[in-house]
PDB file of C-alpha atoms and ligand atoms in Angstrom:
ATOM      1  CA  MET A   1      -0.984 -52.547 -17.466  1.00 47.00           C
ATOM      2  CA  GLN A   2       0.104 -50.811 -20.642  1.00 47.00           C
ATOM      3  CA  PRO A   3       0.607 -47.070 -20.266  1.00 47.00           C
ATOM      4  CA  ILE A   4      -1.207 -45.199 -22.997  1.00 46.00           C
ATOM      5  CA  GLU A   5       0.942 -42.353 -24.221  1.00 49.00           C
ATOM      6  CA  ALA A   6      -1.976 -40.398 -25.644  1.00 50.00           C
ATOM      7  CA  HIS A   7      -3.524 -40.099 -22.173  1.00 57.00           C
ATOM      8  CA  LYS A   8      -0.416 -38.682 -20.581  1.00 63.00           C
ATOM      9  CA  PRO A   9      -1.306 -35.120 -19.588  1.00 66.00           C
ATOM     10  CA  ASP A  10       1.080 -32.502 -20.834  1.00 79.00           C
ATOM     11  CA  LEU A  11       1.825 -30.474 -17.705  1.00 88.00           C
ATOM     12  CA  THR A  12       3.894 -27.326 -17.848  1.00 93.00           C
ATOM     13  CA  LEU A  13       5.417 -25.837 -14.732  1.00 95.00           C
ATOM     14  CA  ALA A  14       4.175 -22.250 -14.429  1.00 95.00           C
ATOM     15  CA  THR A  15       7.431 -20.472 -13.722  1.00 92.00           C
ATOM     16  CA  ASP A  16       6.664 -16.792 -14.123  1.00 93.00           C
ATOM     17  CA  LEU A  17       3.275 -16.179 -12.567  1.00 97.00           C
ATOM     18  CA  THR A  18       2.634 -12.843 -10.901  1.00 97.00           C
ATOM     19  CA  ASP A  19       1.674 -12.757  -7.216  1.00 96.00           C
ATOM     20  CA  GLN A  20      -1.878 -11.967  -8.291  1.00 96.00           C
ATOM     21  CA  GLN A  21      -2.031 -14.982 -10.642  1.00 97.00           C
ATOM     22  CA  LYS A  22      -0.716 -17.214  -7.859  1.00 97.00           C
ATOM     23  CA  LEU A  23      -3.326 -15.868  -5.454  1.00 95.00           C
ATOM     24  CA  GLU A  24      -6.084 -16.554  -7.988  1.00 96.00           C
ATOM     25  CA  ALA A  25      -4.793 -20.096  -8.559  1.00 97.00           C
ATOM     26  CA  ARG A  26      -4.722 -20.730  -4.790  1.00 95.00           C
ATOM     27  CA  GLN A  27      -8.280 -19.496  -4.451  1.00 93.00           C
ATOM     28  CA  GLN A  28      -9.530 -21.529  -7.429  1.00 94.00           C
ATOM     29  CA  CYS A  29      -7.927 -24.701  -6.065  1.00 95.00           C
ATOM     30  CA  PHE A  30      -8.994 -24.062  -2.441  1.00 92.00           C
ATOM     31  CA  TYR A  31      -5.410 -23.752  -1.226  1.00 94.00           C
ATOM     32  CA  GLY A  32      -4.265 -27.263  -1.952  1.00 95.00           C
ATOM     33  CA  CYS A  33      -3.345 -29.891  -4.537  1.00 97.00           C
ATOM     34  CA  VAL A  34      -6.434 -30.557  -6.646  1.00 96.00           C
ATOM     35  CA  PHE A  35      -6.000 -34.319  -6.077  1.00 96.00           C
ATOM     36  CA  CYS A  36      -5.239 -34.605  -2.349  1.00 95.00           C
ATOM     37  CA  GLY A  37      -5.533 -31.123  -0.835  1.00 94.00           C
ATOM     38  CA  SER A  38      -1.840 -30.908   0.087  1.00 96.00           C
ATOM     39  CA  PRO A  39      -0.900 -27.393   1.245  1.00 96.00           C
ATOM     40  CA  VAL A  40       2.513 -27.852  -0.430  1.00 98.00           C
ATOM     41  CA  PHE A  41       2.327 -27.786  -4.236  1.00 98.00           C
ATOM     42  CA  ARG A  42       3.670 -26.281  -7.445  1.00 98.00           C
ATOM     43  CA  TYR A  43       1.794 -24.238 -10.024  1.00 98.00           C
ATOM     44  CA  TYR A  44       1.200 -25.940 -13.362  1.00 97.00           C
ATOM     45  CA  PHE A  45      -0.555 -25.118 -16.593  1.00 96.00           C
ATOM     46  CA  PRO A  46      -2.741 -28.054 -17.627  1.00 92.00           C
ATOM     47  CA  PRO A  47      -2.978 -28.789 -21.376  1.00 86.00           C
ATOM     48  CA  ASP A  48      -4.781 -26.041 -23.315  1.00 84.00           C
ATOM     49  CA  SER A  49      -5.229 -23.842 -20.285  1.00 86.00           C
ATOM     50  CA  LEU A  50      -3.937 -20.423 -19.349  1.00 86.00           C
ATOM     51  CA  SER A  51      -4.913 -20.587 -15.686  1.00 92.00           C
ATOM     52  CA  ALA A  52      -2.554 -22.380 -13.341  1.00 97.00           C
ATOM     53  CA  VAL A  53      -3.556 -25.166 -10.971  1.00 97.00           C
ATOM     54  CA  LEU A  54      -2.017 -26.486  -7.758  1.00 98.00           C
ATOM     55  CA  ILE A  55      -0.559 -30.018  -7.841  1.00 98.00           C
ATOM     56  CA  CYS A  56       1.640 -31.649  -5.189  1.00 98.00           C
ATOM     57  CA  PRO A  57       4.860 -33.540  -6.082  1.00 97.00           C
ATOM     58  CA  LEU A  58       3.238 -36.958  -5.552  1.00 97.00           C
ATOM     59  CA  HIS A  59       0.393 -36.277  -7.947  1.00 97.00           C
ATOM     60  CA  THR A  60       2.674 -34.600 -10.474  1.00 96.00           C
ATOM     61  CA  LYS A  61       4.673 -37.824 -10.509  1.00 94.00           C
ATOM     62  CA  GLN A  62       1.518 -39.907 -10.923  1.00 94.00           C
ATOM     63  CA  LEU A  63       0.321 -37.723 -13.797  1.00 93.00           C
ATOM     64  CA  ARG A  64       3.671 -37.987 -15.530  1.00 91.00           C
ATOM     65  CA  SER A  65       3.832 -41.755 -15.081  1.00 91.00           C
ATOM     66  CA  THR A  66       0.302 -42.123 -16.475  1.00 83.00           C
ATOM     67  CA  LEU A  67      -1.063 -43.527 -13.213  1.00 88.00           C
ATOM     68  CA  LEU A  68      -3.510 -40.643 -13.487  1.00 89.00           C
ATOM     69  CA  SER A  69      -5.155 -39.782 -16.770  1.00 88.00           C
ATOM     70  CA  ALA A  70      -5.769 -36.431 -18.424  1.00 86.00           C
ATOM     71  CA  SER A  71      -9.501 -36.832 -17.899  1.00 90.00           C
ATOM     72  CA  THR A  72      -9.008 -37.330 -14.151  1.00 92.00           C
ATOM     73  CA  LEU A  73      -7.000 -34.123 -14.124  1.00 93.00           C
ATOM     74  CA  VAL A  74      -9.834 -32.244 -15.826  1.00 93.00           C
ATOM     75  CA  GLU A  75     -12.325 -33.672 -13.303  1.00 94.00           C
ATOM     76  CA  ARG A  76     -10.159 -32.589 -10.396  1.00 95.00           C
ATOM     77  CA  ILE A  77      -9.592 -29.103 -11.776  1.00 95.00           C
ATOM     78  CA  ASN A  78     -13.365 -28.684 -11.961  1.00 94.00           C
ATOM     79  CA  GLN A  79     -13.799 -30.097  -8.470  1.00 94.00           C
ATOM     80  CA  PRO A  80     -10.622 -29.667  -6.417  1.00 94.00           C
ATOM     81  CA  PHE A  81     -10.212 -31.967  -3.431  1.00 93.00           C
ATOM     82  CA  ASN A  82     -10.410 -29.144  -0.887  1.00 91.00           C
ATOM     83  CA  GLN A  83     -13.694 -27.893  -2.287  1.00 88.00           C
ATOM     84  CA  GLN A  84     -15.335 -30.873  -0.634  1.00 82.00           C
ATOM     85  CA  ARG A  85     -13.608 -30.126   2.652  1.00 73.00           C
ATOM     86  CA  VAL A  86     -15.458 -26.870   3.292  1.00 60.00           C
ATOM     87  CA  ASN A  87     -17.295 -28.353   6.256  1.00 60.00           C
ATOM     88  CA  LYS A  88     -14.371 -30.510   7.306  1.00 62.00           C
ATOM     89  CA  PRO A  89     -10.880 -29.414   8.266  1.00 62.00           C
ATOM     90  CA  GLY A  90      -9.428 -27.720   5.205  1.00 74.00           C
ATOM     91  CA  PHE A  91      -7.735 -24.372   4.896  1.00 83.00           C
ATOM     92  CA  SER A  92     -10.645 -21.963   5.135  1.00 82.00           C
ATOM     93  CA  PHE A  93     -11.038 -20.946   8.746  1.00 77.00           C
ATOM     94  CA  ASP A  94     -13.470 -19.176  10.982  1.00 77.00           C
ATOM     95  CA  PRO A  95     -11.970 -15.766  11.864  1.00 73.00           C
ATOM     96  CA  ASN A  96     -13.685 -15.986  15.250  1.00 76.00           C
ATOM     97  CA  ARG A  97     -11.855 -19.164  16.064  1.00 78.00           C
ATOM     98  CA  ARG A  98      -8.236 -19.290  17.079  1.00 82.00           C
ATOM     99  CA  VAL A  99      -5.789 -21.506  15.295  1.00 86.00           C
ATOM    100  CA  GLN A 100      -3.880 -23.827  17.605  1.00 88.00           C
ATOM    101  CA  VAL A 101      -0.186 -23.766  16.765  1.00 88.00           C
ATOM    102  CA  SER A 102       1.973 -26.397  18.448  1.00 89.00           C
ATOM    103  CA  VAL A 103       5.666 -26.918  17.983  1.00 89.00           C
ATOM    104  CA  GLY A 104       6.535 -30.114  19.800  1.00 85.00           C
ATOM    105  CA  MET A 105       4.609 -29.998  23.093  1.00 82.00           C
ATOM    106  CA  ASN A 106       4.358 -26.199  23.213  1.00 83.00           C
ATOM    107  CA  THR A 107       1.232 -24.428  22.102  1.00 84.00           C
ATOM    108  CA  VAL A 108       0.243 -20.889  21.213  1.00 83.00           C
ATOM    109  CA  TYR A 109      -3.009 -19.690  19.677  1.00 84.00           C
ATOM    110  CA  ALA A 110      -2.985 -17.521  16.583  1.00 83.00           C
ATOM    111  CA  ASP A 111      -5.617 -14.840  16.118  1.00 80.00           C
ATOM    112  CA  PHE A 112      -5.980 -13.575  12.585  1.00 79.00           C
ATOM    113  CA  VAL A 113      -7.836 -10.426  11.694  1.00 75.00           C
ATOM    114  CA  PRO A 114     -10.251 -10.858   8.745  1.00 72.00           C
ATOM    115  CA  SER A 115      -8.041  -8.759   6.460  1.00 77.00           C
ATOM    116  CA  GLY A 116      -5.179 -11.230   6.819  1.00 80.00           C
ATOM    117  CA  GLY A 117      -1.882 -11.414   8.618  1.00 85.00           C
ATOM    118  CA  GLU A 118       1.053 -13.540   9.628  1.00 88.00           C
ATOM    119  CA  GLN A 119       1.932 -15.736  12.565  1.00 88.00           C
ATOM    120  CA  TYR A 120       5.637 -16.376  12.898  1.00 89.00           C
ATOM    121  CA  CYS A 121       5.873 -19.870  14.305  1.00 90.00           C
ATOM    122  CA  ILE A 122       9.659 -20.190  14.056  1.00 93.00           C
ATOM    123  CA  TRP A 123      11.873 -17.137  13.681  1.00 93.00           C
ATOM    124  CA  VAL A 124      15.656 -17.356  13.771  1.00 94.00           C
ATOM    125  CA  ASN A 125      17.929 -14.303  13.577  1.00 93.00           C
ATOM    126  CA  GLY A 126      15.626 -12.404  11.241  1.00 92.00           C
ATOM    127  CA  GLN A 127      14.658 -15.355   9.069  1.00 94.00           C
ATOM    128  CA  GLU A 128      11.106 -16.645   9.133  1.00 94.00           C
ATOM    129  CA  LEU A 129      11.584 -20.398   9.084  1.00 96.00           C
ATOM    130  CA  PHE A 130       7.954 -21.380   9.618  1.00 96.00           C
ATOM    131  CA  THR A 131       5.130 -18.907   9.057  1.00 94.00           C
ATOM    132  CA  LEU A 132       1.350 -19.088   8.796  1.00 92.00           C
ATOM    133  CA  HIS A 133      -0.345 -16.621   6.478  1.00 92.00           C
ATOM    134  CA  SER A 134      -4.013 -15.791   6.419  1.00 89.00           C
ATOM    135  CA  GLU A 135      -5.481 -14.523   3.175  1.00 87.00           C
ATOM    136  CA  SER A 136      -9.146 -13.500   3.244  1.00 77.00           C
ATOM    137  CA  GLY A 137     -10.152 -16.378   5.479  1.00 82.00           C
ATOM    138  CA  TRP A 138      -7.705 -18.983   4.142  1.00 87.00           C
ATOM    139  CA  LEU A 139      -4.546 -20.328   5.676  1.00 90.00           C
ATOM    140  CA  CYS A 140      -1.337 -21.079   3.855  1.00 93.00           C
ATOM    141  CA  PHE A 141       2.176 -21.913   4.970  1.00 95.00           C
ATOM    142  CA  SER A 142       5.760 -20.901   4.333  1.00 97.00           C
ATOM    143  CA  PHE A 143       8.757 -22.758   5.681  1.00 98.00           C
ATOM    144  CA  ILE A 144      12.426 -23.398   5.179  1.00 98.00           C
ATOM    145  CA  LEU A 145      13.676 -26.835   6.169  1.00 98.00           C
ATOM    146  CA  SER A 146      17.389 -27.392   6.650  1.00 98.00           C
ATOM    147  CA  ASP A 147      19.701 -30.279   7.327  1.00 96.00           C
ATOM    148  CA  THR A 148      21.595 -30.621  10.624  1.00 91.00           C
ATOM    149  CA  THR A 149      24.308 -28.212   9.464  1.00 91.00           C
ATOM    150  CA  GLY A 150      21.877 -25.486   8.410  1.00 94.00           C
ATOM    151  CA  GLN A 151      22.004 -26.042   4.643  1.00 96.00           C
ATOM    152  CA  VAL A 152      18.629 -25.207   3.097  1.00 98.00           C
ATOM    153  CA  LEU A 153      16.920 -28.319   1.734  1.00 98.00           C
ATOM    154  CA  ILE A 154      13.336 -27.243   1.192  1.00 98.00           C
ATOM    155  CA  ARG A 155      11.835 -23.827   0.626  1.00 98.00           C
ATOM    156  CA  VAL A 156       8.059 -23.380   0.588  1.00 98.00           C
ATOM    157  CA  GLU A 157       6.587 -19.924   0.004  1.00 98.00           C
ATOM    158  CA  LYS A 158       2.838 -19.593   0.600  1.00 97.00           C
ATOM    159  CA  GLY A 159       2.443 -23.270  -0.235  1.00 97.00           C
ATOM    160  CA  GLU A 160       4.583 -23.148  -3.377  1.00 98.00           C
ATOM    161  CA  LEU A 161       7.421 -25.663  -3.310  1.00 98.00           C
ATOM    162  CA  GLN A 162      10.273 -23.533  -4.623  1.00 98.00           C
ATOM    163  CA  ARG A 163      13.151 -25.794  -3.722  1.00 98.00           C
ATOM    164  CA  SER A 164      13.448 -29.470  -2.844  1.00 98.00           C
ATOM    165  CA  PRO A 165      16.028 -32.211  -3.257  1.00 97.00           C
ATOM    166  CA  ASP A 166      15.202 -34.563  -6.126  1.00 93.00           C
ATOM    167  CA  GLN A 167      13.532 -37.832  -5.235  1.00 93.00           C
ATOM    168  CA  TRP A 168      12.134 -36.609  -1.924  1.00 97.00           C
ATOM    169  CA  GLU A 169       8.621 -37.824  -1.298  1.00 98.00           C
ATOM    170  CA  TYR A 170       5.674 -35.740  -0.183  1.00 98.00           C
ATOM    171  CA  SER A 171       2.408 -37.090   1.146  1.00 97.00           C
ATOM    172  CA  TYR A 172      -0.628 -35.408   2.640  1.00 95.00           C
ATOM    173  CA  GLU A 173      -3.096 -37.727   4.323  1.00 93.00           C
ATOM    174  CA  VAL A 174      -5.552 -37.099   7.157  1.00 88.00           C
ATOM    175  CA  ASN A 175      -4.318 -33.495   7.466  1.00 91.00           C
ATOM    176  CA  THR A 176      -0.722 -34.613   7.921  1.00 95.00           C
ATOM    177  CA  LEU A 177       2.068 -33.573   5.614  1.00 97.00           C
ATOM    178  CA  LYS A 178       5.045 -35.934   5.619  1.00 98.00           C
ATOM    179  CA  ILE A 179       8.258 -35.392   3.731  1.00 98.00           C
ATOM    180  CA  ARG A 180      10.746 -38.240   3.263  1.00 98.00           C
ATOM    181  CA  ASP A 181      14.260 -38.246   1.840  1.00 97.00           C
ATOM    182  CA  GLN A 182      15.703 -40.649  -0.790  1.00 96.00           C
ATOM    183  CA  GLN A 183      16.203 -43.305   1.883  1.00 96.00           C
ATOM    184  CA  ARG A 184      12.538 -42.862   2.876  1.00 96.00           C
ATOM    185  CA  ARG A 185      13.521 -41.444   6.260  1.00 97.00           C
ATOM    186  CA  LEU A 186      11.077 -38.904   7.639  1.00 97.00           C
ATOM    187  CA  GLN A 187      12.485 -35.374   7.546  1.00 97.00           C
ATOM    188  CA  PHE A 188       9.345 -33.357   8.211  1.00 98.00           C
ATOM    189  CA  THR A 189       5.960 -34.056   9.799  1.00 97.00           C
ATOM    190  CA  ALA A 190       3.220 -31.555  10.474  1.00 96.00           C
ATOM    191  CA  GLN A 191      -0.516 -31.657  10.843  1.00 93.00           C
ATOM    192  CA  LEU A 192      -1.735 -28.719   8.788  1.00 92.00           C
ATOM    193  CA  CYS A 193      -5.367 -27.675   8.625  1.00 88.00           C
ATOM    194  CA  ASN A 194      -7.639 -24.740   9.364  1.00 85.00           C
ATOM    195  CA  ASP A 195      -7.789 -24.932  13.147  1.00 83.00           C
ATOM    196  CA  ARG A 196      -4.612 -26.795  14.004  1.00 88.00           C
ATOM    197  CA  VAL A 197      -0.972 -26.657  13.058  1.00 92.00           C
ATOM    198  CA  LEU A 198       1.102 -29.290  14.863  1.00 94.00           C
ATOM    199  CA  LEU A 199       4.745 -29.482  13.929  1.00 95.00           C
ATOM    200  CA  THR A 200       6.483 -32.620  15.205  1.00 95.00           C
ATOM    201  CA  LYS A 201       9.519 -33.122  12.993  1.00 97.00           C
ATOM    202  CA  GLY A 202      12.003 -30.937  11.192  1.00 97.00           C
ATOM    203  CA  HIS A 203      15.282 -29.035  11.311  1.00 97.00           C
ATOM    204  CA  PHE A 204      14.974 -25.258  11.225  1.00 97.00           C
ATOM    205  CA  VAL A 205      18.565 -24.151  11.526  1.00 97.00           C
ATOM    206  CA  ASP A 206      20.359 -21.245   9.808  1.00 96.00           C
ATOM    207  CA  SER A 207      23.766 -21.400   8.116  1.00 95.00           C
ATOM    208  CA  PHE A 208      25.538 -20.528  11.415  1.00 93.00           C
ATOM    209  CA  GLY A 209      23.942 -23.442  13.229  1.00 94.00           C
ATOM    210  CA  ASP A 210      21.373 -21.346  15.100  1.00 94.00           C
ATOM    211  CA  GLY A 211      17.778 -22.525  15.202  1.00 94.00           C
ATOM    212  CA  PHE A 212      15.456 -25.247  16.376  1.00 94.00           C
ATOM    213  CA  VAL A 213      15.256 -28.974  15.923  1.00 94.00           C
ATOM    214  CA  VAL A 214      11.782 -30.398  16.399  1.00 93.00           C
ATOM    215  CA  GLU A 215      11.670 -34.081  17.260  1.00 92.00           C
ATOM    216  CA  GLY A 216       8.360 -35.446  18.500  1.00 91.00           C
ATOM    217  CA  ASN A 217       7.448 -33.629  21.685  1.00 87.00           C
ATOM    218  CA  ARG A 218      10.845 -32.001  22.011  1.00 88.00           C
ATOM    219  CA  VAL A 219      12.055 -28.704  20.667  1.00 89.00           C
ATOM    220  CA  ILE A 220      15.812 -28.330  20.905  1.00 90.00           C
ATOM    221  CA  ALA A 221      17.310 -24.874  20.578  1.00 90.00           C
ATOM    222  CA  MET A 222      20.632 -24.833  18.729  1.00 91.00           C
ATOM    223  CA  LEU A 223      23.282 -22.126  19.013  1.00 89.00           C
ATOM    224  CA  ASP A 224      26.384 -22.291  16.816  1.00 89.00           C
ATOM    225  CA  GLY A 225      25.536 -25.901  16.056  1.00 89.00           C
ATOM    226  CA  GLN A 226      25.490 -26.809  19.772  1.00 87.00           C
ATOM    227  CA  LYS A 227      22.460 -27.617  21.872  1.00 85.00           C
ATOM    228  CA  GLY A 228      21.578 -24.332  23.566  1.00 72.00           C
ATOM    229  CA  GLY A 229      18.724 -25.493  25.720  1.00 61.00           C
ATOM    230  CA  GLN A 230      20.071 -23.675  28.765  1.00 48.00           C
ATOM    231  CA  TYR A 231      19.094 -20.349  27.219  1.00 46.00           C
ATOM    232  CA  MET A 232      15.486 -21.355  26.805  1.00 50.00           C
ATOM    233  CA  HIS A 233      13.014 -19.122  28.528  1.00 52.00           C
ATOM    234  CA  ARG A 234       9.450 -20.217  28.654  1.00 53.00           C
ATOM    235  CA  ILE A 235       6.471 -17.903  28.923  1.00 53.00           C
ATOM    236  CA  GLU A 236       2.945 -19.195  29.367  1.00 54.00           C
ATOM    237  CA  PRO A 237       1.044 -19.299  26.060  1.00 53.00           C
ATOM    238  CA  GLY A 238      -1.345 -16.439  25.438  1.00 57.00           C
ATOM    239  CA  ARG A 239      -1.843 -13.847  22.760  1.00 62.00           C
ATOM    240  CA  TYR A 240       1.416 -13.730  20.877  1.00 71.00           C
ATOM    241  CA  LYS A 241       2.315 -12.598  17.418  1.00 73.00           C
ATOM    242  CA  GLY A 242       4.852 -15.373  17.276  1.00 80.00           C
ATOM    243  CA  GLY A 243       5.688 -18.807  18.588  1.00 85.00           C
ATOM    244  CA  TRP A 244       9.371 -19.653  18.848  1.00 87.00           C
ATOM    245  CA  ALA A 245      12.168 -17.171  18.365  1.00 89.00           C
ATOM    246  CA  LEU A 246      15.898 -17.631  18.512  1.00 89.00           C
ATOM    247  CA  PHE A 247      17.916 -14.484  18.689  1.00 87.00           C
ATOM    248  CA  ASN A 248      21.695 -14.615  18.687  1.00 88.00           C
ATOM    249  CA  LYS A 249      22.430 -11.078  19.827  1.00 85.00           C
ATOM    250  CA  ILE A 250      26.167 -11.658  19.718  1.00 86.00           C
ATOM    251  CA  ARG A 251      26.125 -12.319  15.996  1.00 88.00           C
ATOM    252  CA  HIS A 252      23.264  -9.972  15.128  1.00 89.00           C
ATOM    253  CA  PRO A 253      23.443  -6.992  17.519  1.00 87.00           C
ATOM    254  CA  GLU A 254      21.526  -4.744  15.101  1.00 89.00           C
ATOM    255  CA  LEU A 255      18.529  -7.024  14.700  1.00 87.00           C
ATOM    256  CA  VAL A 256      15.066  -6.217  16.089  1.00 83.00           C
ATOM    257  CA  MET A 257      12.561  -9.006  16.716  1.00 78.00           C
ATOM    258  CA  PRO A 258       9.132  -8.453  15.159  1.00 73.00           C
ATOM    259  CA  GLY A 259       6.079  -8.765  17.401  1.00 71.00           C
ATOM    260  CA  ASN A 260       6.154 -10.689  20.629  1.00 79.00           C
ATOM    261  CA  PHE A 261       7.008 -14.335  20.884  1.00 83.00           C
ATOM    262  CA  ALA A 262       5.804 -16.874  23.389  1.00 79.00           C
ATOM    263  CA  PHE A 263       9.145 -18.644  23.576  1.00 79.00           C
ATOM    264  CA  VAL A 264      12.411 -16.827  23.212  1.00 80.00           C
ATOM    265  CA  CYS A 265      15.889 -18.270  23.200  1.00 79.00           C
ATOM    266  CA  ALA A 266      18.644 -15.667  23.127  1.00 77.00           C
ATOM    267  CA  ALA A 267      22.418 -15.929  23.191  1.00 75.00           C
ATOM    268  CA  LYS A 268      23.860 -13.246  25.434  1.00 67.00           C
ATOM    269  CA  ARG A 269      27.101 -14.703  26.669  1.00 54.00           C
ATOM    270  CA  LYS A 270      30.449 -13.772  25.223  1.00 56.00           C
ATOM    271  CA  TYR A 271      32.168 -16.299  23.048  1.00 51.00           C
ATOM    272  CA  PRO A 272      35.178 -17.954  24.630  1.00 52.00           C
ATOM    273  CA  GLY A 273      38.220 -15.961  23.578  1.00 48.00           C
ATOM    274  CA  SER A 274      36.214 -12.906  22.526  1.00 44.00           C
ATOM    275  CA  GLU A 275      37.972 -10.728  25.106  1.00 40.00           C
ATOM    276  CA  ARG A 276      41.369 -11.405  23.690  1.00 36.00           C
TER     277      ARG A 276
HETATM  278 ZN1   ZN B 301      -1.648 -34.219  -4.280  1.00 64.21          ZN
END
């Protein structure tokens, strides 16, 4: 198949949109990539257009490699993928229905008021590492994915992919977002839709080695880069403003946790040698 240069859409990354322009773009594209509905995307200006659209990394690549034509892009902008998902799981949700939020095997239920709000799924020493936002009846996601040492790899802010290693692959199929590294190893898996958020893979660790590692059903608390499972305290799920929190009070004595969390892991012991 011969790629036809003339059909290659000229996409421009929209780098300096205001928060209001981003909100409008999210609403116009129904909170997902116009091709596949992915809740992780970047904002682009299509050719001859001043309003930004949401496109995921996979479909950006396909547009740039001419696997997708400019006319397909126009079709999708006029009829974004998620527009057809209104009666199926998408990102608009019923405010009377709770959103199930599971990290590994543990579940809490998020209640959002119609005016909006946040659910902190993973909070580590003052950093929100996985957060659900509701905006006038729509859900979107922010998260920071790290490597095992706590170096930030991926930063997503209200769906916008702000940072990612090159060559990493993103796919969103049957409500499941998967992110793979250059070697095609899975680094992140989560089912993301309007009534269910199930996180089953990812490292959420800060630069001191505090945080959580999610691996299938298991959620491993990390303190100073060591497994800190012995500090885990489990409370039965109920009405909580947050899911998982890790609070290293030794390192951050001044910090105050927002809201109430269903699962709290806190470091209270003294470090070996700290009395010297
Ligand atoms: Zn897509």
